[in-house]
Tab-separated table of C-alpha atoms and ligand atoms in Angstrom:
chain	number	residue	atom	x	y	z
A	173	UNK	CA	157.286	42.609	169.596
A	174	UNK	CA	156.652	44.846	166.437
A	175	UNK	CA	154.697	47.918	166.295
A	176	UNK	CA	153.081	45.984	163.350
A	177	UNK	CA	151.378	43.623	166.116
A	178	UNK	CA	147.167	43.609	165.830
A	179	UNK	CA	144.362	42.132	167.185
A	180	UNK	CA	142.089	41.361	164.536
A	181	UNK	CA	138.527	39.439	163.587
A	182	UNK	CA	139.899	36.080	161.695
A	183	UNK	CA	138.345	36.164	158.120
A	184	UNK	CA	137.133	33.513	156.257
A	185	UNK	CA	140.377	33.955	153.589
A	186	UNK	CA	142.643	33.523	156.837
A	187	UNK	CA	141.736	30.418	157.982
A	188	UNK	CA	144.304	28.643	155.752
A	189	UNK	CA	146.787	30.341	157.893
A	190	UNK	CA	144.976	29.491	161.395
A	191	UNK	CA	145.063	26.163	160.588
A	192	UNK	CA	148.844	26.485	159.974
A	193	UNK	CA	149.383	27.902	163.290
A	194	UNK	CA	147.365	25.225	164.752
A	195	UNK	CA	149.103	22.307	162.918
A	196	UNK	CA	152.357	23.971	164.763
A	197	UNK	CA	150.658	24.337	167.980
A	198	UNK	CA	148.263	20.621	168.139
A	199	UNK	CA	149.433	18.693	165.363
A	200	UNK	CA	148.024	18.465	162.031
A	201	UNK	CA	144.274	18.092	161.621
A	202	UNK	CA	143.537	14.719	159.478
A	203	UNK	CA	141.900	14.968	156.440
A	204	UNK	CA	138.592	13.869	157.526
A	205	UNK	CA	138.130	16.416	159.923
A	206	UNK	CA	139.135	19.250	158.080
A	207	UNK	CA	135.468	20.353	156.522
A	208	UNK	CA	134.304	19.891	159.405
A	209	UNK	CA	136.617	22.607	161.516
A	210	UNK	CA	136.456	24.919	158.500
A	211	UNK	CA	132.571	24.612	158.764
A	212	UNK	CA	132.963	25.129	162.653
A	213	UNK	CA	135.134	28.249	162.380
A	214	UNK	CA	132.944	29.899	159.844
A	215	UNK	CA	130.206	29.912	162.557
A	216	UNK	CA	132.784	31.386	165.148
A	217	UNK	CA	134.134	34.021	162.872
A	218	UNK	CA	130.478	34.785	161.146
A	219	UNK	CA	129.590	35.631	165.271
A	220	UNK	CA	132.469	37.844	166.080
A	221	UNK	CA	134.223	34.922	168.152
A	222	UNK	CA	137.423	34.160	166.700
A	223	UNK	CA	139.939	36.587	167.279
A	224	UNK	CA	143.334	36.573	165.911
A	225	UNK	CA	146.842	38.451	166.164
A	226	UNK	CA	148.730	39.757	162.705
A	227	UNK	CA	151.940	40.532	161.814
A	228	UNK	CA	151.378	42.964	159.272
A	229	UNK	CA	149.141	40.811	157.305
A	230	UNK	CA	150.552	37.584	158.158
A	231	UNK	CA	148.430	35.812	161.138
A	232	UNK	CA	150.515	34.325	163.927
A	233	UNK	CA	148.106	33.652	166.296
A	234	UNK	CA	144.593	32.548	166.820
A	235	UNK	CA	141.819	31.909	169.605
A	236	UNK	CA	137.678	31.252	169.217
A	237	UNK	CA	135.067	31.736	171.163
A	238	UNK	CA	132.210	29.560	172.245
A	239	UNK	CA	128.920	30.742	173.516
A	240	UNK	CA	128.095	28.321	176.462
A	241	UNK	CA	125.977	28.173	178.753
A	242	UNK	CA	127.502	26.571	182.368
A	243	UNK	CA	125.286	25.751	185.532
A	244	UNK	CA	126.416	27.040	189.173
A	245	UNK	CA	124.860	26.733	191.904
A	246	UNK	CA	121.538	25.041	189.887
A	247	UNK	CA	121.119	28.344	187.330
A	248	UNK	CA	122.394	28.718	184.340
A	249	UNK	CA	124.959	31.079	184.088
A	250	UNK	CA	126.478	32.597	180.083
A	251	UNK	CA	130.406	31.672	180.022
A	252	UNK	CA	132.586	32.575	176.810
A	253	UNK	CA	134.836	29.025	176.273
A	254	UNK	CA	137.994	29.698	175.399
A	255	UNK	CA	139.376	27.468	172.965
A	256	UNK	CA	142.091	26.665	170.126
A	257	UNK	CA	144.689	29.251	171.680
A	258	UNK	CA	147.825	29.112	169.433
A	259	UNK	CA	150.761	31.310	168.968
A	260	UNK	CA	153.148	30.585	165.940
A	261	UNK	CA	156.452	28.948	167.262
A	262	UNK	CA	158.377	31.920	166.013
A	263	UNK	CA	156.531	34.331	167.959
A	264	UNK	CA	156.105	32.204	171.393
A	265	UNK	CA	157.636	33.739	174.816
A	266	UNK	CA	157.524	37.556	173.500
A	267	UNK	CA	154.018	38.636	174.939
A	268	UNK	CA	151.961	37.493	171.981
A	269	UNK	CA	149.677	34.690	173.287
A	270	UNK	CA	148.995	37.702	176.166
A	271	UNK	CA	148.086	40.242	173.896
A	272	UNK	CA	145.284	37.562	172.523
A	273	UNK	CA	144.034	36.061	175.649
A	274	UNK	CA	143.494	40.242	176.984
A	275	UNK	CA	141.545	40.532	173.312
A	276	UNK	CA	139.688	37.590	174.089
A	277	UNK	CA	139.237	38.630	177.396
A	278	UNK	CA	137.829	42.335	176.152
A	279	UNK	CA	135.580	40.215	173.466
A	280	UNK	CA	134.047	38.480	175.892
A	281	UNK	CA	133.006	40.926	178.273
A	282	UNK	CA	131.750	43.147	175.067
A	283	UNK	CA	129.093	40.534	174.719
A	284	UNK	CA	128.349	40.494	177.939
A	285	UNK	CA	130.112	37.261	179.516
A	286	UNK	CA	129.774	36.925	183.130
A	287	UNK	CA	132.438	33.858	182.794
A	288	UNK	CA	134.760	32.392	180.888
A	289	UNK	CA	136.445	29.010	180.690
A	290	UNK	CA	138.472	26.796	179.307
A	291	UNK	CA	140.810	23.556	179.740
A	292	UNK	CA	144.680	24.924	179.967
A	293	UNK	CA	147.671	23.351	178.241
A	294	UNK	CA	149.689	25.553	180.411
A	295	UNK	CA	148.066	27.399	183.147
A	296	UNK	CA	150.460	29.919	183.216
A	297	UNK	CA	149.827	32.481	181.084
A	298	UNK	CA	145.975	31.940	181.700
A	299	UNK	CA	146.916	32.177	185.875
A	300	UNK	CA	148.837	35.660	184.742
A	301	UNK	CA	145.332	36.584	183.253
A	302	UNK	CA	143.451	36.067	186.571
A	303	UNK	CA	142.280	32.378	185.712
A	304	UNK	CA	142.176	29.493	188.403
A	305	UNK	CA	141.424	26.224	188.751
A	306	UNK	CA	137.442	25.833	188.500
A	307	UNK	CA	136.849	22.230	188.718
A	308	UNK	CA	137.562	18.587	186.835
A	309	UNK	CA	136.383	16.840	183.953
A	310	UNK	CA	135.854	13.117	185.603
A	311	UNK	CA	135.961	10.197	183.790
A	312	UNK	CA	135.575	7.170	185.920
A	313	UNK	CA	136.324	3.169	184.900
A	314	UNK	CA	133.763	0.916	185.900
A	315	UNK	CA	133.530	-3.014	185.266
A	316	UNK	CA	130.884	-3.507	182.665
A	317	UNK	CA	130.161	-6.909	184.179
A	318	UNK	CA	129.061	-5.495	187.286
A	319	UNK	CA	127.335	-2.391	185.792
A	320	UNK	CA	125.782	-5.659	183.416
A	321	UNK	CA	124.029	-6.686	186.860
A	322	UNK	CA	122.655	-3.737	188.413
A	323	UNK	CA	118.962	-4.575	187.328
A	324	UNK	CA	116.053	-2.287	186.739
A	325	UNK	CA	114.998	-5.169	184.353
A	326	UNK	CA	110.842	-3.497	184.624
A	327	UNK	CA	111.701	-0.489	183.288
A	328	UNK	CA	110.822	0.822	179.742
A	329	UNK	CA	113.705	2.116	177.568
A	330	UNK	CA	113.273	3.236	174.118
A	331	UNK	CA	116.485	4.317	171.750
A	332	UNK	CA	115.780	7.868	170.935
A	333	UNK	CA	116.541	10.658	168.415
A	334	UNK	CA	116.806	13.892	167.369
A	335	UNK	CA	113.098	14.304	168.424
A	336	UNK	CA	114.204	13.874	171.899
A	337	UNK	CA	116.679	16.691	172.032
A	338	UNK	CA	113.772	18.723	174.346
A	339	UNK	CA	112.621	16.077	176.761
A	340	UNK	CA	116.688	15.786	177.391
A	341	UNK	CA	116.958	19.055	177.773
A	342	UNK	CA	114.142	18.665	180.742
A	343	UNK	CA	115.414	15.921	182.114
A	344	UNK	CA	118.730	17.810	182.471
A	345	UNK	CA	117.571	20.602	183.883
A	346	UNK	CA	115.151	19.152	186.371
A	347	UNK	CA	117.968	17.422	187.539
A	348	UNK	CA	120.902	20.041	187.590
A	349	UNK	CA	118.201	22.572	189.585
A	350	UNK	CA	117.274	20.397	192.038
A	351	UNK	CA	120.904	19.002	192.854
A	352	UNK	CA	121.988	22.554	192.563
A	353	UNK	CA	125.030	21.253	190.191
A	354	UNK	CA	127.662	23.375	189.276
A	355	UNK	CA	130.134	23.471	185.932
A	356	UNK	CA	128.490	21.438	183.469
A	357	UNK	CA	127.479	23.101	180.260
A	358	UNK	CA	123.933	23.548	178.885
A	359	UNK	CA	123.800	23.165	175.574
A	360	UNK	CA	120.961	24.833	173.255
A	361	UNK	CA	118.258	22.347	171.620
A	362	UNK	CA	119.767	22.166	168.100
A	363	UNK	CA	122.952	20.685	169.016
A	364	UNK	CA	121.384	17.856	171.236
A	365	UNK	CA	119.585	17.060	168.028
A	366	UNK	CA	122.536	17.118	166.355
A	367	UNK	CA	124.202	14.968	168.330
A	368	UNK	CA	121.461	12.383	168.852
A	369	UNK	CA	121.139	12.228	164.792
A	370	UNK	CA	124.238	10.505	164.804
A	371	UNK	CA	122.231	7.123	165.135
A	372	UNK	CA	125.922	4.907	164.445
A	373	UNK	CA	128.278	6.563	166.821
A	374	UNK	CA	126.181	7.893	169.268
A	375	UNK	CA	123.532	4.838	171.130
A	376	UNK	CA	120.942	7.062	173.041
A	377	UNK	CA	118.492	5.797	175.456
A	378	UNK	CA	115.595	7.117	176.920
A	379	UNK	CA	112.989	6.251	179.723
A	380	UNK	CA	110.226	7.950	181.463
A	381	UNK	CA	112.423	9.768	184.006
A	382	UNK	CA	116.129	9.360	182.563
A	383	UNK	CA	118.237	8.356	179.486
A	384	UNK	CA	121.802	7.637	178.546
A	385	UNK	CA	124.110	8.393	175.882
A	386	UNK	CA	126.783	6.199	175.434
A	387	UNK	CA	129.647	4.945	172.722
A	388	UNK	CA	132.189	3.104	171.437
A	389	UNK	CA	135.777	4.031	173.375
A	390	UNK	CA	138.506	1.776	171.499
A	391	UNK	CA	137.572	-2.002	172.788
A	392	UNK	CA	135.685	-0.370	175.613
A	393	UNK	CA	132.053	1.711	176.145
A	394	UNK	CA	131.906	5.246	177.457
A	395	UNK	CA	129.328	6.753	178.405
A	396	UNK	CA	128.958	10.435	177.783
A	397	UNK	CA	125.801	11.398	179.660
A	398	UNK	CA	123.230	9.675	181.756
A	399	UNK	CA	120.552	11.047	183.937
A	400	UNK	CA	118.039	9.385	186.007
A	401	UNK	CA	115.624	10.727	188.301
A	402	UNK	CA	115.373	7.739	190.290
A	403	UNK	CA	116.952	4.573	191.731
A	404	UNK	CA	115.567	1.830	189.337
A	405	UNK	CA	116.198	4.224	186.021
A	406	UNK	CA	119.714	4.487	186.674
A	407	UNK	CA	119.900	1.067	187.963
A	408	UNK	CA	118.260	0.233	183.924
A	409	UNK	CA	120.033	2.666	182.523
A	410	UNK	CA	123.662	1.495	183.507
A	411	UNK	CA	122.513	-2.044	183.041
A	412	UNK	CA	121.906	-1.624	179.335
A	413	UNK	CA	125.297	-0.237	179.184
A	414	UNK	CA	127.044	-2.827	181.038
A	415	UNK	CA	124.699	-5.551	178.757
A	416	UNK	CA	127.612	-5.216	176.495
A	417	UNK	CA	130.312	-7.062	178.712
A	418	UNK	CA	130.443	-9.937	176.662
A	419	UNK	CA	132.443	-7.305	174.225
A	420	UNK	CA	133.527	-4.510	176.238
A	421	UNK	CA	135.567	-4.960	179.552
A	422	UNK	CA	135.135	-1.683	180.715
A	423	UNK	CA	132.584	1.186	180.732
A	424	UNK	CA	134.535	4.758	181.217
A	425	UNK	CA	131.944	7.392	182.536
A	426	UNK	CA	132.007	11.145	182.303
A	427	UNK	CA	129.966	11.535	185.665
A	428	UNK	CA	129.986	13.463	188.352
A	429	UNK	CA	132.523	12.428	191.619
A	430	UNK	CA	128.905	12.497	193.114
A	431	UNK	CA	126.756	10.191	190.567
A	432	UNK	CA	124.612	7.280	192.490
A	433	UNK	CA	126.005	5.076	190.551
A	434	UNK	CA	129.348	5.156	192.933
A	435	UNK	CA	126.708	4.224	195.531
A	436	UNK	CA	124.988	1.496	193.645
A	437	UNK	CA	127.769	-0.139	191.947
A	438	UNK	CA	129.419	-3.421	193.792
A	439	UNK	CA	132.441	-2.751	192.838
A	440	UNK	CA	134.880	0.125	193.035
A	441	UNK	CA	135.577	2.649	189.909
A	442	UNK	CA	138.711	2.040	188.863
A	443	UNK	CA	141.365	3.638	191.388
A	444	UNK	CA	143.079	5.186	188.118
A	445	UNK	CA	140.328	8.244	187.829
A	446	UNK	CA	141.240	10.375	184.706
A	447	UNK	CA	140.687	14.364	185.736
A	448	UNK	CA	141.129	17.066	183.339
A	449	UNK	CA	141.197	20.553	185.449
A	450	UNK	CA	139.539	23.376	183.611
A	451	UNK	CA	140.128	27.049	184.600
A	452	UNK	CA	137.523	29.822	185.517
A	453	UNK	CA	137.521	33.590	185.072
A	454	UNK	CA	134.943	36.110	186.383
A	455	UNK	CA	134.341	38.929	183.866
A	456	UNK	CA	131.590	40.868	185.802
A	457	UNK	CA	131.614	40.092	188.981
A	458	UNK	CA	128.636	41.647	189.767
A	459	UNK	CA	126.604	39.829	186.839
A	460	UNK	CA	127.842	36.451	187.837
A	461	UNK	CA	127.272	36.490	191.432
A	462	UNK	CA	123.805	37.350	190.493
A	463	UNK	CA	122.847	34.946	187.974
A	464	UNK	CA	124.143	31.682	189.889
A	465	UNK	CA	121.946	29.850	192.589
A	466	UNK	CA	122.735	29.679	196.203
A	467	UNK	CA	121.783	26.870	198.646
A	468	UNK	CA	118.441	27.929	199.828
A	469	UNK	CA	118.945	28.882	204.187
A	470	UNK	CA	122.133	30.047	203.498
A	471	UNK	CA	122.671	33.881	204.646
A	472	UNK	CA	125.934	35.537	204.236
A	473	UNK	CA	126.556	39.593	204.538
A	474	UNK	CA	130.162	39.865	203.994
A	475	UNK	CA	132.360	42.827	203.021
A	476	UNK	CA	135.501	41.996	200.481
A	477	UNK	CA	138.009	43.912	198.826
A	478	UNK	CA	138.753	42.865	194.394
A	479	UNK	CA	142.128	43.315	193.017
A	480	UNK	CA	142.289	42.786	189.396
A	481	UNK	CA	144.393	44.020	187.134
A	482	UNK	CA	142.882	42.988	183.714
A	483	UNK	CA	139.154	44.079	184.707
A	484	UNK	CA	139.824	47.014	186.681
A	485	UNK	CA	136.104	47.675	187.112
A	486	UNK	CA	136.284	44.687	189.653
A	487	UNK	CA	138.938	46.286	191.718
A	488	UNK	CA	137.790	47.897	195.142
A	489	UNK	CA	135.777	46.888	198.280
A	490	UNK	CA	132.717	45.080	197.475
A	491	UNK	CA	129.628	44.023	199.907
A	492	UNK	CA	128.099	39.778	199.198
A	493	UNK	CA	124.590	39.833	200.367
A	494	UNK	CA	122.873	36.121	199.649
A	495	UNK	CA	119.542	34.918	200.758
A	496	UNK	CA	116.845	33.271	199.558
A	497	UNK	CA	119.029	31.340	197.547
A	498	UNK	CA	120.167	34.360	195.378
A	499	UNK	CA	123.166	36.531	196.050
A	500	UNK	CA	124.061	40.461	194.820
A	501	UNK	CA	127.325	42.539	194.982
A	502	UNK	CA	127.436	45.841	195.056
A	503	UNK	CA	129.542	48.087	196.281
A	504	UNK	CA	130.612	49.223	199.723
A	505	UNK	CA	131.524	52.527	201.504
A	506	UNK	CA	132.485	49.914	204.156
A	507	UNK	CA	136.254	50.992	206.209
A	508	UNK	CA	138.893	48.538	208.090
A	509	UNK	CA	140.180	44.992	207.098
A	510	UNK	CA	138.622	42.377	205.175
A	511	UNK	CA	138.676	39.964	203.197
A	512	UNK	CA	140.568	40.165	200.015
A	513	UNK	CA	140.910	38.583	196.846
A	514	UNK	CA	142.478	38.448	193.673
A	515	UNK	CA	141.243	37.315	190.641
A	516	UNK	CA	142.282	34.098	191.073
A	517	UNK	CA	141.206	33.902	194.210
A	518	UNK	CA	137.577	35.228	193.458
A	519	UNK	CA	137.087	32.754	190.516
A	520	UNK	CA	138.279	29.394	192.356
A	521	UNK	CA	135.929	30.935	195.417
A	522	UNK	CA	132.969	31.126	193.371
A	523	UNK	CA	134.070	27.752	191.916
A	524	UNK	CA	133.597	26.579	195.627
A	525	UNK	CA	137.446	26.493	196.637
A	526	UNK	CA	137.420	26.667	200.085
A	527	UNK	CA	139.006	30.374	201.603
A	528	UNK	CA	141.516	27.541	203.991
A	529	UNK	CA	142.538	26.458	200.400
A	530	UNK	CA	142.974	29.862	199.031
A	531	UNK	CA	144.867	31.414	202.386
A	532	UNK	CA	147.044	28.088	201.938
A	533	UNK	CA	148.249	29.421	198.492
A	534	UNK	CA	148.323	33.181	198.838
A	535	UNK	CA	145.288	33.665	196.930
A	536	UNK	CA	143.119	35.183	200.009
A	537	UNK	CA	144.562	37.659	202.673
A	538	UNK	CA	143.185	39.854	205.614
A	539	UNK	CA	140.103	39.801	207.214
A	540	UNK	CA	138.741	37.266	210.039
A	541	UNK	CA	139.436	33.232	209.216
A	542	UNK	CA	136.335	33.050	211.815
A	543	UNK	CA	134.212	34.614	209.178
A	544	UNK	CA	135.460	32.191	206.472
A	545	UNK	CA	132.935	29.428	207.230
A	546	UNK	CA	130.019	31.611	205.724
A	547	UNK	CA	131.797	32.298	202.410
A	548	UNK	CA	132.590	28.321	202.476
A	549	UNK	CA	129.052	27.279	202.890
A	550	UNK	CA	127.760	30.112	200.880
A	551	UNK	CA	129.983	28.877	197.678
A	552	UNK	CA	130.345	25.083	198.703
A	553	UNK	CA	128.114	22.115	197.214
A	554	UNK	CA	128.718	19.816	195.015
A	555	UNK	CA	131.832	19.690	193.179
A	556	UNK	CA	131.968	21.557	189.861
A	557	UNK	CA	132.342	19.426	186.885
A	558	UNK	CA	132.059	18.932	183.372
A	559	UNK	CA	130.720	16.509	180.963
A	560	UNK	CA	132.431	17.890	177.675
A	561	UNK	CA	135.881	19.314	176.464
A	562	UNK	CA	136.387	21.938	174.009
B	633	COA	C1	150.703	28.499	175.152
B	633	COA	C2	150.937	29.609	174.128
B	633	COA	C3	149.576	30.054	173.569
B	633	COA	C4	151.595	30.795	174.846
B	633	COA	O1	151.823	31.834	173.920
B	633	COA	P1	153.076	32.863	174.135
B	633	COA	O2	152.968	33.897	173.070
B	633	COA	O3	154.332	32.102	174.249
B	633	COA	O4	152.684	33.476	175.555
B	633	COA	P2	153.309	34.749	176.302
B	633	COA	O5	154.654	35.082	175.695
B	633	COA	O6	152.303	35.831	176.323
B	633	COA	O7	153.528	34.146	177.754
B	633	COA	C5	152.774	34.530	178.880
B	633	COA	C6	153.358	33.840	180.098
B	633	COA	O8	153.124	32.432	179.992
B	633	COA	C7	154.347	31.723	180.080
B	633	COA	N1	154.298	30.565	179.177
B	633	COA	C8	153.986	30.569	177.863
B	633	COA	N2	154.051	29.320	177.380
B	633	COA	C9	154.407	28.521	178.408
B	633	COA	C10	154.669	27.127	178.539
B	633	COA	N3	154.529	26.299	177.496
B	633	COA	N4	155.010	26.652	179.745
B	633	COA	C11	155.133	27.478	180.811
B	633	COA	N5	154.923	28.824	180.747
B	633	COA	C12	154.557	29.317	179.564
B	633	COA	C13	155.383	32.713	179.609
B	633	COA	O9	156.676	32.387	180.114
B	633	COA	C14	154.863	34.002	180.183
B	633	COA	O10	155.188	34.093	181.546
B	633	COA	P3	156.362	35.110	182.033
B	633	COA	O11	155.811	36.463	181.714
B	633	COA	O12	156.466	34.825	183.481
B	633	COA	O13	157.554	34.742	181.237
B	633	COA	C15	151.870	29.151	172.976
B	633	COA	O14	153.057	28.649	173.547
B	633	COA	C16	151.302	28.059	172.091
B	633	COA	O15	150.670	28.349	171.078
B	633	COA	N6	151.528	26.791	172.455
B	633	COA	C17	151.053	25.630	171.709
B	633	COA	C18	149.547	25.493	171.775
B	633	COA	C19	148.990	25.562	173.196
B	633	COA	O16	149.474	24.908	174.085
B	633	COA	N7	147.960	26.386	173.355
B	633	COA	C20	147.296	26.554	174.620
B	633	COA	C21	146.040	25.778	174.600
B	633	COA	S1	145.140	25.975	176.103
């Protein structure tokens, strides 16, 4: 590496260049979609969230920022997305994509990030930052025949629109609260309406206590969300989706390894499940244990020991108090062995990666294994997953 090496803010006047790394990293964008990612990156770059590495004044590497929102536990919790890392072929292997991940890394916990995300091409160099596996993005196969006769016939469904973006929003959090869901990203009101304005590619569906969004997927339907706060509305729901098996064979699902509709189905999702892992990163430890639920009745006073090289404020013994469904770290004048944890370790715990898991692979030494089972139920539940990919 050159002296000349920077981390910069990408300019508007540099994304020509960007989007030459990227063509050399992902392909070449078509020429359809082109406004459309210059009109996204202006938004990232006009918010401070697209940082970049120069050679001089030559860009030769690039990575943006999104400002998510992701449920654990049943709370919404602020996580910076990672996305659109690339490194210039000529510069790969010599440190580079490192020096813009730790910039990315320092971004994000400038604006105050608890978490960060993001799906890994390579989990290496994103392991070697203190990343770890956080939880999949599941997309089951269903018949659409048998989804076809799943009933619900007596309940009202309406298509719906942009006007609808709030009682969605309602719906989804009424239902990721109470099942106390974890990794799935909330999205703010304006892009819900955005997305349910797109009235030919996007069929949306709502009833009193539920609706689906679904699409085309090649000769097949997929449906991208649907939530239903009771038997015979998912039951509907899935129906009206599966109404199309004259056409479609099958209806893929991003849902939850948990959905009801495993449970009310006749037949089997496809054995073939399609899982894409996405990897999480505490950036103030302290911050995220706080804002994330708990499952109310579970008490856990435990004393752990951080080791993290990239935020060094994490590093040193720690004490997890959690009641009441809430948890706090502070930390500890405590002495003698415990627990202790990595990054890596610490981010696929709070993930709910159970500590048998994380002895198993060297990411969690010392203490008592006795004493694991409170940390297990403490971060267990349901599975972490995601609905979206960026
Ligand atoms: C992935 C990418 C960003 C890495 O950039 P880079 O500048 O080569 O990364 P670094 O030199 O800082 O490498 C950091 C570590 O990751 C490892 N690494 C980098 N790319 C790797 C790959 N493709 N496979 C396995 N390990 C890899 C490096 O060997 C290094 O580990 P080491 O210190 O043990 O040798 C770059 O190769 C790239 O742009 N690839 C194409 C686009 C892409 O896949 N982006 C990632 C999207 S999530």
């Amino acid at each position: 590496m050159t002296d000349a090496l920077r981390l910069v803010d990408i300019t508007e006047d540099q994304l020509d260049a960007v989007l030459r790394v990227r063509a050399r990293s992902f392909g070449p964008l078509p020429g359809s979609s082109r406004e459309q990612w210059h009109k996204d990156a202006v938004e990232f770059l006009e918010d401070g969230r697209y940082v970049g590495v120069v050679d001089g004044d030559e860009v030769i590497a690039a990575a943006r920022i999104w400002d998510f929102r992701q449920w654990w536990g049943g709370r919404q919790v602020p996580m910076a997305g990672i996305a659109g890392v690339v490194v210039s072929p000529e510069y790969r292997g010599r440190g580079v994509g490192s020096m813009l991940m730790r910039g990315v890394l320092q971004r994000s916990i400038d604006r105050g990030f608890p978490l960060t995300a993001l799906y890994p091409a390579t989990t290496v160099i994103y392991r070697k930052l203190g990343y770890e596996f956080g939880g999949g993005r599941y997309r089951f196969s269903f018949q659409a025949a048998d989804l076809r006769s799943l009933g619900g016939r007596g309940v009202d469904i309406r298509r719906a629109g942009p006007a609808d973006a709030g009682r969605f929003l309602e719906l989804v959090a009424e239902a990721h609260e109470g099942g106390r869901a974890s990794g799935v990203l909330g999205w703010p009101e304006a892009k819900v309406a955005e997305w349910l304005a797109d009235d030919e590619d996007v069929f949306a569906y709502l009833a009193d206590d539920g609706f689906v969004v679904y699409n085309w997927d090649g000769n097949n339907l997929r449906v991208d969300e649907l939530i239903a706060h009771s038997e015979t509305t998912a039951r509907a729901l899935w129906a009206t989706v599966g109404s199309g098996s004259s056409t479609a064979r099958t209806v893929h699902a991003y849902i939850s390894p948990n959905d009801p509709v495993h449970l009310l189905a006749q037949l089997e999702a496809d054995k073939e499940t399609h899982v894409q892992h996405w990897m999480l990163r505490l950036l103030d430890a302290p911050a995220a244990i706080a804002a994330r639920g708990f499952a109310p009745g579970v008490v856990a006073e435990v004393d752990l020991w951080l080791d993290d090289a990239e935020v060094p404020a994490h590093s040193g013994r720690w004490h997890l108090s959690v009641a009441d469904g809430s948890g706090k770290l502070m930390p500890s004048e405590g002495t003698g062995d415990v627990l202790r944890l990595g990054s890596r370790g610490l981010s696929a715990l709070y993930a709910g990666t159970p500590l048998a898991t994380l002895r198993g692979s060297g990411l969690a030494s010392g203490g008592s294994v006795a004493a694991d089972g409170v940390l297990d139920t403490a971060f267990g539940g349901a599975p972490a997953y995601m609905l979206d990919f960026f």
